[in-house]
Tab-separated table of N, CA, C and O in Angstrom:
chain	number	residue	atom	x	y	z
V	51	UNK	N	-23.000	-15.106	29.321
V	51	UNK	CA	-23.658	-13.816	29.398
V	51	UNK	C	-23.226	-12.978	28.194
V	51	UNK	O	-22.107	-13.085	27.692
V	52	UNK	N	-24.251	-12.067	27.718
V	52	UNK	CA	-23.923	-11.612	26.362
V	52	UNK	C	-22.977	-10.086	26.698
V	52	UNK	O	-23.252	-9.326	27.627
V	53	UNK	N	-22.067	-9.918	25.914
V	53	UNK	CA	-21.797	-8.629	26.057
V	53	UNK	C	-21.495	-7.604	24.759
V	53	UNK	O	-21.521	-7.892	23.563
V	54	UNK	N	-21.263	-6.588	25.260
V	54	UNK	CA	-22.144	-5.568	24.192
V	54	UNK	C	-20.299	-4.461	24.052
V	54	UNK	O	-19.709	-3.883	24.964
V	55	UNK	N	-19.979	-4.552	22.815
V	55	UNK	CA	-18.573	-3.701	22.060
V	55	UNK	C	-19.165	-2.638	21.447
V	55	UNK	O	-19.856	-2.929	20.471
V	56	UNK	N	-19.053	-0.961	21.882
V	56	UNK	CA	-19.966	-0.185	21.083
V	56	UNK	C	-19.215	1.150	21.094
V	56	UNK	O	-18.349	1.324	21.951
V	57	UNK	N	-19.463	2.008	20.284
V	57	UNK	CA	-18.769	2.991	19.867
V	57	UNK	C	-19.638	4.198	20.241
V	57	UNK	O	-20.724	4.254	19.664
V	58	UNK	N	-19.402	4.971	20.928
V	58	UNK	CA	-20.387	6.156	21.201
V	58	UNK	C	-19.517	7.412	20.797
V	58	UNK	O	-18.291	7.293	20.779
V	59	UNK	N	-20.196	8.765	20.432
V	59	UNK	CA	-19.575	9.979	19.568
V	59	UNK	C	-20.504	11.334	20.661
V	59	UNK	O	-21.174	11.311	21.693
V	60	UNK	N	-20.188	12.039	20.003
V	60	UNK	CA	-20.601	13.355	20.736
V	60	UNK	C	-21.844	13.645	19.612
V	60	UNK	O	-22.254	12.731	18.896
V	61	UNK	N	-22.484	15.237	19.528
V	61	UNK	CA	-22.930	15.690	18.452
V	61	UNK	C	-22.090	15.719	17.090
V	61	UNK	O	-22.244	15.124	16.023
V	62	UNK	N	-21.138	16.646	17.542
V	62	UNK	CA	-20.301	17.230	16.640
V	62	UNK	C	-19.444	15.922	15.619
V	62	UNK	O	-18.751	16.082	14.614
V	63	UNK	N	-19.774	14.803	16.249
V	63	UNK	CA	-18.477	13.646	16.243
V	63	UNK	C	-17.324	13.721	15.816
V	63	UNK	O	-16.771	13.506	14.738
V	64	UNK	N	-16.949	14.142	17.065
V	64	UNK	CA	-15.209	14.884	17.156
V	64	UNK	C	-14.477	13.691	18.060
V	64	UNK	O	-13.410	13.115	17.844
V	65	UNK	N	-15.388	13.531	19.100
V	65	UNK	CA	-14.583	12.097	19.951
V	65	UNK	C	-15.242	10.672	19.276
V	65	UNK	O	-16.162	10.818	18.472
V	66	UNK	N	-14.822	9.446	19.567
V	66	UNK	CA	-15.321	8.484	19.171
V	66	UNK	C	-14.844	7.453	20.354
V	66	UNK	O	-13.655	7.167	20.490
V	67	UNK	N	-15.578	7.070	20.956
V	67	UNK	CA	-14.712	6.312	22.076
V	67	UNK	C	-15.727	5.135	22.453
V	67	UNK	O	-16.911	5.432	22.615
V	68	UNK	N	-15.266	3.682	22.613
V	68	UNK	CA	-15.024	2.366	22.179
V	68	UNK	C	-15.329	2.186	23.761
V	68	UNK	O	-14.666	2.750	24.631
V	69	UNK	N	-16.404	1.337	24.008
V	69	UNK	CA	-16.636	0.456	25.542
V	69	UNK	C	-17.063	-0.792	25.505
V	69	UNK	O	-17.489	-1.262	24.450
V	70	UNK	N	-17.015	-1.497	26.622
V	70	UNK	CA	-17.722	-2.481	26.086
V	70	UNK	C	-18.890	-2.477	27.884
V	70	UNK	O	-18.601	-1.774	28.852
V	71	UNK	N	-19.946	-3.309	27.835
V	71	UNK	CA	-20.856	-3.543	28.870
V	71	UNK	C	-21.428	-4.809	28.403
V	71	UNK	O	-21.153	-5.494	27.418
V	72	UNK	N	-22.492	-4.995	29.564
V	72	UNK	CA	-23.408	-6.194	29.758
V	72	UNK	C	-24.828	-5.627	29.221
V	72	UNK	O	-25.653	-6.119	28.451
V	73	UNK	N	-24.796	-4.546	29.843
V	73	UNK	CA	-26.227	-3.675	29.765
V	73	UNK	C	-26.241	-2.437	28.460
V	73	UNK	O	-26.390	-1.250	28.749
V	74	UNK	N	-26.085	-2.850	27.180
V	74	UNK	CA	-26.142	-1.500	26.766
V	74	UNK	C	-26.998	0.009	26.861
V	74	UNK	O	-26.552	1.142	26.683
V	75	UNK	N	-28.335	-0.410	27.196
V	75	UNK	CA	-29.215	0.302	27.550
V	75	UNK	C	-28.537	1.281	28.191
V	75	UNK	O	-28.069	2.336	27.763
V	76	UNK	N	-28.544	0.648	29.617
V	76	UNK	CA	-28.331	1.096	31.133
V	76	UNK	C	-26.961	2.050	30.801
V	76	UNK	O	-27.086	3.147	31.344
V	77	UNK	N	-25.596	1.905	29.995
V	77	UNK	CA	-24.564	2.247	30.000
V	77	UNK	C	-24.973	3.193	28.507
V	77	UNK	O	-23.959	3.637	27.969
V	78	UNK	N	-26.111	3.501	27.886
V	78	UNK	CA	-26.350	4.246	27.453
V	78	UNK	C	-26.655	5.498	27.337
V	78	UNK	O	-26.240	6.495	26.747
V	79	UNK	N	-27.873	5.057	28.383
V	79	UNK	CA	-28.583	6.123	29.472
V	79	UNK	C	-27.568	6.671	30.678
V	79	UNK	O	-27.677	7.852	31.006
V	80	UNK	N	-26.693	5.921	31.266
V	80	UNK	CA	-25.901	6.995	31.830
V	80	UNK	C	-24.895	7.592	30.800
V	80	UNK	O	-24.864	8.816	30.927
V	81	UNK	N	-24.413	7.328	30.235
V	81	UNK	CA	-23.677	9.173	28.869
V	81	UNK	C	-24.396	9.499	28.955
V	81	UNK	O	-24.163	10.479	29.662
V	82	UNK	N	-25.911	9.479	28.657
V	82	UNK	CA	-27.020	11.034	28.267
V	82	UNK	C	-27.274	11.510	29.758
V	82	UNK	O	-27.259	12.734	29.887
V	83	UNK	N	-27.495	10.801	30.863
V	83	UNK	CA	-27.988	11.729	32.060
V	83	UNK	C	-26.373	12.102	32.638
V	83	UNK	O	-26.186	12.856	33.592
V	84	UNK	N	-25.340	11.471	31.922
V	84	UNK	CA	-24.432	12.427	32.953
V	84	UNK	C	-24.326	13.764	33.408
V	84	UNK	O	-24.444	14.679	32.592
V	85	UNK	N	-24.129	13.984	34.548
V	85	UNK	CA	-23.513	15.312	33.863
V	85	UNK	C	-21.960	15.916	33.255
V	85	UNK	O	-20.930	15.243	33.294
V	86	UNK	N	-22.020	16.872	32.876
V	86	UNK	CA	-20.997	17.441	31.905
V	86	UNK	C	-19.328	17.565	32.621
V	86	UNK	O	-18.468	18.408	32.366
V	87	UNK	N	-19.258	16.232	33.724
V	87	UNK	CA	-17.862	16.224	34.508
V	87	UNK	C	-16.698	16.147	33.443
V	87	UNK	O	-15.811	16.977	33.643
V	88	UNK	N	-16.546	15.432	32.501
V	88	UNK	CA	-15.782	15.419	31.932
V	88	UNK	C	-15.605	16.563	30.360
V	88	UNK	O	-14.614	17.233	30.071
V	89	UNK	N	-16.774	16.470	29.666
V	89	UNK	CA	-16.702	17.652	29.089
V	89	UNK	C	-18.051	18.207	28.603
V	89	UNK	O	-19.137	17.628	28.625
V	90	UNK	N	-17.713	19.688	28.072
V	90	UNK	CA	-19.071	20.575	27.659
V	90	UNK	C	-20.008	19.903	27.301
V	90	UNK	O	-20.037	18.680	27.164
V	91	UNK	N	-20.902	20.724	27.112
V	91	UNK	CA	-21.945	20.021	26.745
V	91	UNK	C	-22.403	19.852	24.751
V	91	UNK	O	-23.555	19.616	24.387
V	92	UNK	N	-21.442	20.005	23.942
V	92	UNK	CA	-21.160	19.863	22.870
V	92	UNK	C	-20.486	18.827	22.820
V	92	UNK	O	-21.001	18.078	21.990
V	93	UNK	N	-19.324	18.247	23.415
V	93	UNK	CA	-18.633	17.335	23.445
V	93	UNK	C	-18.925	15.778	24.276
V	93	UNK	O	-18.463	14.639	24.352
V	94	UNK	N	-20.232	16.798	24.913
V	94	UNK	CA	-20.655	15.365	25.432
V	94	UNK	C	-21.376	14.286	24.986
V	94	UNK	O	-22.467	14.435	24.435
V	95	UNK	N	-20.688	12.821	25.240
V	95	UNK	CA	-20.677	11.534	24.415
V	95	UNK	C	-22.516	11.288	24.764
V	95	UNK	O	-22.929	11.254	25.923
V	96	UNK	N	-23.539	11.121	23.424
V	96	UNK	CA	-24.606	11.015	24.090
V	96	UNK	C	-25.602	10.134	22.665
V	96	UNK	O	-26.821	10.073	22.508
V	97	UNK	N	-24.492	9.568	21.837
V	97	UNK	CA	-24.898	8.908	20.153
V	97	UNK	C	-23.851	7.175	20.317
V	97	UNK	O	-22.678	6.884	20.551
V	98	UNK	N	-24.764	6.638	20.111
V	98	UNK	CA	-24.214	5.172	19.912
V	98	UNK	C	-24.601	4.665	18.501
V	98	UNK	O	-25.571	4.136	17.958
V	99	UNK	N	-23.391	5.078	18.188
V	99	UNK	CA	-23.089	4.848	16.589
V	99	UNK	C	-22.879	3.730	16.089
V	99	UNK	O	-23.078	3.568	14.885
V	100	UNK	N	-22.483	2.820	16.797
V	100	UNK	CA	-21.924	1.138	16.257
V	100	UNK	C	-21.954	0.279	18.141
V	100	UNK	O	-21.710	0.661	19.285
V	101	UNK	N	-22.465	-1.178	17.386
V	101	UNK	CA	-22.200	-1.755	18.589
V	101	UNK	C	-22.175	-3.367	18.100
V	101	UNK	O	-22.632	-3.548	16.972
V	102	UNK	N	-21.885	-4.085	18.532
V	102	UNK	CA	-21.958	-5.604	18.517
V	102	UNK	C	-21.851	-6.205	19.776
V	102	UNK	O	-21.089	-6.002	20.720
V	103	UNK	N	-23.184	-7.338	19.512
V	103	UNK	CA	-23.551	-8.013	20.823
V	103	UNK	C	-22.578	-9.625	20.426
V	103	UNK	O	-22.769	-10.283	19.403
V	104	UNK	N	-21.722	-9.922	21.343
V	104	UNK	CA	-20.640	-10.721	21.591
V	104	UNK	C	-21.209	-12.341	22.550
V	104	UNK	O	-22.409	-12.446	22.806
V	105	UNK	N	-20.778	-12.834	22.742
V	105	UNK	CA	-21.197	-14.263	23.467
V	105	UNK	C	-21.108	-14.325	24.731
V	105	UNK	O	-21.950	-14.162	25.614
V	106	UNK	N	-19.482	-14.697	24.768
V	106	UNK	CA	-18.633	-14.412	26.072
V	106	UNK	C	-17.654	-12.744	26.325
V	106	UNK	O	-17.358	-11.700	25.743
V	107	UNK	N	-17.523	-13.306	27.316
V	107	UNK	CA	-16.633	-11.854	27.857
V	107	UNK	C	-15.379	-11.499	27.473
V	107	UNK	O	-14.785	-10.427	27.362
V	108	UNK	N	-14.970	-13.258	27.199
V	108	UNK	CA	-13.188	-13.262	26.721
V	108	UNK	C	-13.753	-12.847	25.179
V	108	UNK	O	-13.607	-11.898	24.409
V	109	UNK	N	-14.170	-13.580	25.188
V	109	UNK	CA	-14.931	-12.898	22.722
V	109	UNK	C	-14.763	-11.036	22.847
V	109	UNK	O	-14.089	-10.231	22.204
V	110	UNK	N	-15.588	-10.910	23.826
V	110	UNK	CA	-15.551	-9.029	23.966
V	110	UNK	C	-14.412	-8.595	24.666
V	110	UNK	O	-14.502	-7.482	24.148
V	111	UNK	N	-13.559	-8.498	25.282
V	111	UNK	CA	-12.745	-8.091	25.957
V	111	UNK	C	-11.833	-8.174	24.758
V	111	UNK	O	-11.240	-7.128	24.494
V	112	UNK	N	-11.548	-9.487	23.779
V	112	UNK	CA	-10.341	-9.452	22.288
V	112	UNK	C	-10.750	-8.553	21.128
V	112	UNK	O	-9.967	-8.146	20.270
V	113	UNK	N	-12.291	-8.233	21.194
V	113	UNK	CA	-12.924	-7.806	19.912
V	113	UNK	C	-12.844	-5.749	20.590
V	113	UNK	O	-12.788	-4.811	19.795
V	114	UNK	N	-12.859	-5.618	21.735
V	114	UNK	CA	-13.046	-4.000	22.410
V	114	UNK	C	-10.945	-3.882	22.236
V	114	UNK	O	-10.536	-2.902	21.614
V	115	UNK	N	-9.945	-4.817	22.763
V	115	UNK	CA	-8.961	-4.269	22.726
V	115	UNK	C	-8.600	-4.377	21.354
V	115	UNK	O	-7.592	-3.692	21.184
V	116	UNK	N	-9.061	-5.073	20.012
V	116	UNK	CA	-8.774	-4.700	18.901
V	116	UNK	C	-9.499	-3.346	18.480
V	116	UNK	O	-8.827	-2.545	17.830
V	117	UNK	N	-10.578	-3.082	18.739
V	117	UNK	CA	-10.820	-1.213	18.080
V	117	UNK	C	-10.575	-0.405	19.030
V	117	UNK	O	-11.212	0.648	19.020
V	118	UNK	N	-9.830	-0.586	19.863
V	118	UNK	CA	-9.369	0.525	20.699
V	118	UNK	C	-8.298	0.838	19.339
V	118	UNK	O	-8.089	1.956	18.867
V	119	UNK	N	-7.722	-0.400	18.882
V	119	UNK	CA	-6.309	0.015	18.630
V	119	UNK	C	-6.355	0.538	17.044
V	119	UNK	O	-5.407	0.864	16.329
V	120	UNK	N	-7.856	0.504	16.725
V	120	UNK	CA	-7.841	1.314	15.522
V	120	UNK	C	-7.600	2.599	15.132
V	120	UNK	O	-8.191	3.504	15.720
V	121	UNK	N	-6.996	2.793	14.430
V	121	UNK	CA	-7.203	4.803	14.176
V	121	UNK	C	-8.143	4.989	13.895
V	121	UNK	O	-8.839	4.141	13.336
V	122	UNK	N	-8.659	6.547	14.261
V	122	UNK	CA	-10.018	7.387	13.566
V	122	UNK	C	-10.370	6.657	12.411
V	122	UNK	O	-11.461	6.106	12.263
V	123	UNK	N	-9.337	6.651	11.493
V	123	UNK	CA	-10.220	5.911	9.784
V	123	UNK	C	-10.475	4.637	10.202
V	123	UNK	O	-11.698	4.504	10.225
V	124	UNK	N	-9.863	3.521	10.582
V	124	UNK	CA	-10.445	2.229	10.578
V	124	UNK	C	-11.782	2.774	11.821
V	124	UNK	O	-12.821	2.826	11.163
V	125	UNK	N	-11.984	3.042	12.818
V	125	UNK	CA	-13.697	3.007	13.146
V	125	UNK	C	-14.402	4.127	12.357
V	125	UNK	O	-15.616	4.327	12.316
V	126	UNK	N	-13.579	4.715	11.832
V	126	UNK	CA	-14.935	5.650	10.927
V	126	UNK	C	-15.671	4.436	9.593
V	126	UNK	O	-16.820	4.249	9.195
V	127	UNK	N	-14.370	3.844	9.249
V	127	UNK	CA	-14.816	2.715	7.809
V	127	UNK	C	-15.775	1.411	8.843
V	127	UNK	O	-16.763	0.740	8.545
V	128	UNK	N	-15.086	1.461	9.901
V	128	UNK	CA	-16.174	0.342	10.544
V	128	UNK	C	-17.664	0.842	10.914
V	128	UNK	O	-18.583	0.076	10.625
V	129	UNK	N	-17.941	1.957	11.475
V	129	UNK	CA	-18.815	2.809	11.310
V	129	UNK	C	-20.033	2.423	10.073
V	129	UNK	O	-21.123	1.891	9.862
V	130	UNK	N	-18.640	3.306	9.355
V	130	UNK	CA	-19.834	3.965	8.567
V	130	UNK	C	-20.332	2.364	7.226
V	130	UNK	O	-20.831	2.648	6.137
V	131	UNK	N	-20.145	1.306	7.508
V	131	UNK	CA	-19.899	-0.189	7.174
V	131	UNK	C	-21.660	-0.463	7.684
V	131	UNK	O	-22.290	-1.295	7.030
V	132	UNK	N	-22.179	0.069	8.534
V	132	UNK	CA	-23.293	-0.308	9.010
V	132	UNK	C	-24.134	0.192	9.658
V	132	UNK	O	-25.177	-0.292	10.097
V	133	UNK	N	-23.454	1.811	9.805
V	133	UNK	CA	-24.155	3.070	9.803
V	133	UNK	C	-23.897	4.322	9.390
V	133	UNK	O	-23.680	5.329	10.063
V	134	UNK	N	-23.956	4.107	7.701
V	134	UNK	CA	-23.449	5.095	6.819
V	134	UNK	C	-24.071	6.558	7.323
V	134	UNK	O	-23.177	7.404	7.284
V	135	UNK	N	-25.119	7.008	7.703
V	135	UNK	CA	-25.376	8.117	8.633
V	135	UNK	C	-25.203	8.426	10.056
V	135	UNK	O	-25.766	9.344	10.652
V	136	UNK	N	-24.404	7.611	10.531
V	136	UNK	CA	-24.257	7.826	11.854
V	136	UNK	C	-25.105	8.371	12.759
V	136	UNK	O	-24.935	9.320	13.524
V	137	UNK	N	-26.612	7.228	12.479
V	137	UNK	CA	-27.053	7.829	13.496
V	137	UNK	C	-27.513	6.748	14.970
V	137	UNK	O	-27.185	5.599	15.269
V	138	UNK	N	-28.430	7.797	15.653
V	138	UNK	CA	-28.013	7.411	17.325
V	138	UNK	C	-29.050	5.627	16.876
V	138	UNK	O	-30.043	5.387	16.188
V	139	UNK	N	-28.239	4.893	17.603
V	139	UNK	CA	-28.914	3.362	17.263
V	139	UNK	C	-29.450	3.056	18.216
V	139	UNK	O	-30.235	2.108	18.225
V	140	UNK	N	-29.059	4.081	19.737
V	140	UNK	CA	-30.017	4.344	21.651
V	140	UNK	C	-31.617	3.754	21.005
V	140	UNK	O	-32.215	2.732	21.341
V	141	UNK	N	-32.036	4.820	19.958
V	141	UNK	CA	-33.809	5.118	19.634
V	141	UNK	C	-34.482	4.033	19.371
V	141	UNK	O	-35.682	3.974	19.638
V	142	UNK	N	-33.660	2.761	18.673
V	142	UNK	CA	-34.276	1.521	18.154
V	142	UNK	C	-34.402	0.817	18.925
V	142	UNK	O	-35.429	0.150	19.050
V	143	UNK	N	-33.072	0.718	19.937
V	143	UNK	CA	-32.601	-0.153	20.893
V	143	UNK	C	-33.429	-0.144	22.075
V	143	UNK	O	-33.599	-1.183	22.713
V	144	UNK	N	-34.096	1.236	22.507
V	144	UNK	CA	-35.126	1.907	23.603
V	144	UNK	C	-36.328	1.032	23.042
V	144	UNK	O	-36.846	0.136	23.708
V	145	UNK	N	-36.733	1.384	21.718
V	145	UNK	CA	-38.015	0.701	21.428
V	145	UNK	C	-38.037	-1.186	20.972
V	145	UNK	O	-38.983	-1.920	20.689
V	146	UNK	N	-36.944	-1.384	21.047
V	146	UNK	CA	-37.070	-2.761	20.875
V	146	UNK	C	-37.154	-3.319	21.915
V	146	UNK	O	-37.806	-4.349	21.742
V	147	UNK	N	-36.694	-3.153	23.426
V	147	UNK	CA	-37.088	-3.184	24.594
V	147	UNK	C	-38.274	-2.682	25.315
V	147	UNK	O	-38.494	-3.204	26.407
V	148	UNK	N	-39.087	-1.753	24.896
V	148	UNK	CA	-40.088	-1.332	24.966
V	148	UNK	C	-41.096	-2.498	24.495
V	148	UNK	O	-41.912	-3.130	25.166
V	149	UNK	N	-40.810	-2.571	23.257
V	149	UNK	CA	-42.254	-3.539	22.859
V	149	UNK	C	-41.590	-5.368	23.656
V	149	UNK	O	-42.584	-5.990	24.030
V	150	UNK	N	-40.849	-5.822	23.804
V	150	UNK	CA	-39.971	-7.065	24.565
V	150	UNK	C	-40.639	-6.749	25.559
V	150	UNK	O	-41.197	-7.808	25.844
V	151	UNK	N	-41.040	-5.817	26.464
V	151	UNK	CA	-41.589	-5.395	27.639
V	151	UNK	C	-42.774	-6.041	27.326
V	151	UNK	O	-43.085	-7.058	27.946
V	152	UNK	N	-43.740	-5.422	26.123
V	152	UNK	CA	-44.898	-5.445	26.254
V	152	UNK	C	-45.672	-6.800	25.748
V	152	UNK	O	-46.836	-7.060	26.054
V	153	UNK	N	-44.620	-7.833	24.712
V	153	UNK	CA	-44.918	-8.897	25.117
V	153	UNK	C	-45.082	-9.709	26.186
V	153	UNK	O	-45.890	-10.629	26.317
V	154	UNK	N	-43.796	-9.080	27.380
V	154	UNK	CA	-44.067	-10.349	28.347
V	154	UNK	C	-44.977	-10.140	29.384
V	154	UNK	O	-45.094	-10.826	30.400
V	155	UNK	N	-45.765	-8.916	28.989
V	155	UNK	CA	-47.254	-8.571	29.645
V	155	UNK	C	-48.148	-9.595	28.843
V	155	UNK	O	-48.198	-9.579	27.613
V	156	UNK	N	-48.878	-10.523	29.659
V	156	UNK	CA	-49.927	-11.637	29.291
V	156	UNK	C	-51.134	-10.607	29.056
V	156	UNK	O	-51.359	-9.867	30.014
V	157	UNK	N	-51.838	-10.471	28.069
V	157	UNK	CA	-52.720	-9.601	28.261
V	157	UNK	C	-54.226	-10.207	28.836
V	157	UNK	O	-54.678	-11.296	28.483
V	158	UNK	N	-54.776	-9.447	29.613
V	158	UNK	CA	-56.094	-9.506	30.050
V	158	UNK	C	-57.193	-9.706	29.488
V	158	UNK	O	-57.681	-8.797	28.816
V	159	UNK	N	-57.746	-10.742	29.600
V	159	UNK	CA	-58.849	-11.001	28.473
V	159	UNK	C	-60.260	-10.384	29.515
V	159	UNK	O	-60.182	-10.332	30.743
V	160	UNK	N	-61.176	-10.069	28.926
V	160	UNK	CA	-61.900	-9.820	30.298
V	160	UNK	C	-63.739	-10.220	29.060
V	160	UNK	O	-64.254	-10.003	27.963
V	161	UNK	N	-63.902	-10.792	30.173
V	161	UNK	CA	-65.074	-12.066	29.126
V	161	UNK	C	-66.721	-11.918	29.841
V	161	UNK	O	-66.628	-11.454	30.978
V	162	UNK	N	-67.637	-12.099	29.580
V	162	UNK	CA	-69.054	-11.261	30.212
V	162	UNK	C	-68.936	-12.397	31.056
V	162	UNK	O	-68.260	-13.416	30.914
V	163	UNK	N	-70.072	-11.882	32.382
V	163	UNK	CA	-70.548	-12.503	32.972
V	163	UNK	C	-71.545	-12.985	32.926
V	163	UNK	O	-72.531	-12.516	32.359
V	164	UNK	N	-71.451	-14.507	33.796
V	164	UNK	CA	-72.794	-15.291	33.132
V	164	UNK	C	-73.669	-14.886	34.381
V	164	UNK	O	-74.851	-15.223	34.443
């Protein structure tokens, strides 16, 4: 099963904080609908700035406890390595599943009658 090592930031990108999931989507979309339990709503984590899709779980579980243990500069240089603007990578990721959707709709041919 594939799993997903990803770095999510606030607006401001003041926090930077490192997860890993199965579902990135799904663990996407909940940071943005949370609500603001943990903090304001400036500080709230709602940009997925970096991510890598992994094989196994033991591959992600060695590759998430090595950038935990990075400082700010090593994930800012890992960052900014493959998203020199830091921006939200949610928007691509939404629409690349979107159209994956709309392939595995067979489309309807609809043909005259004889």
């Amino acid at each position: 099963m594939k799993r997903f090592v990803y770095v999510i930031t606030d607006r401001n990108r003041t926090s930077l904080h490192v997860g890993m999931s199965s579902d990135l989507l799904k663990t996407i979309n909940f940071y943005k609908e949370m609500p603001n339990l943990f903090f304001d709503s400036a500080s709230q984590l709602s940009r997925l700035i970096y991510f890598e899709e992994l094989r196994t779980e033991e591959v992600a579980l060695h590759r998430f406890n090595l950038i935990c243990k990075f400082t700010r500069a090593q994930k800012e240089k890992l960052i900014r390595d493959v998203n020199p603007d830091w921006l939200d990578l949610a928007i691509g990721l939404s629409y690349e599943e979107m159209m994956l959707q709309d392939e595995r709709m067979e489309p309807v041919k609809i043909g005259k009658a004889a």
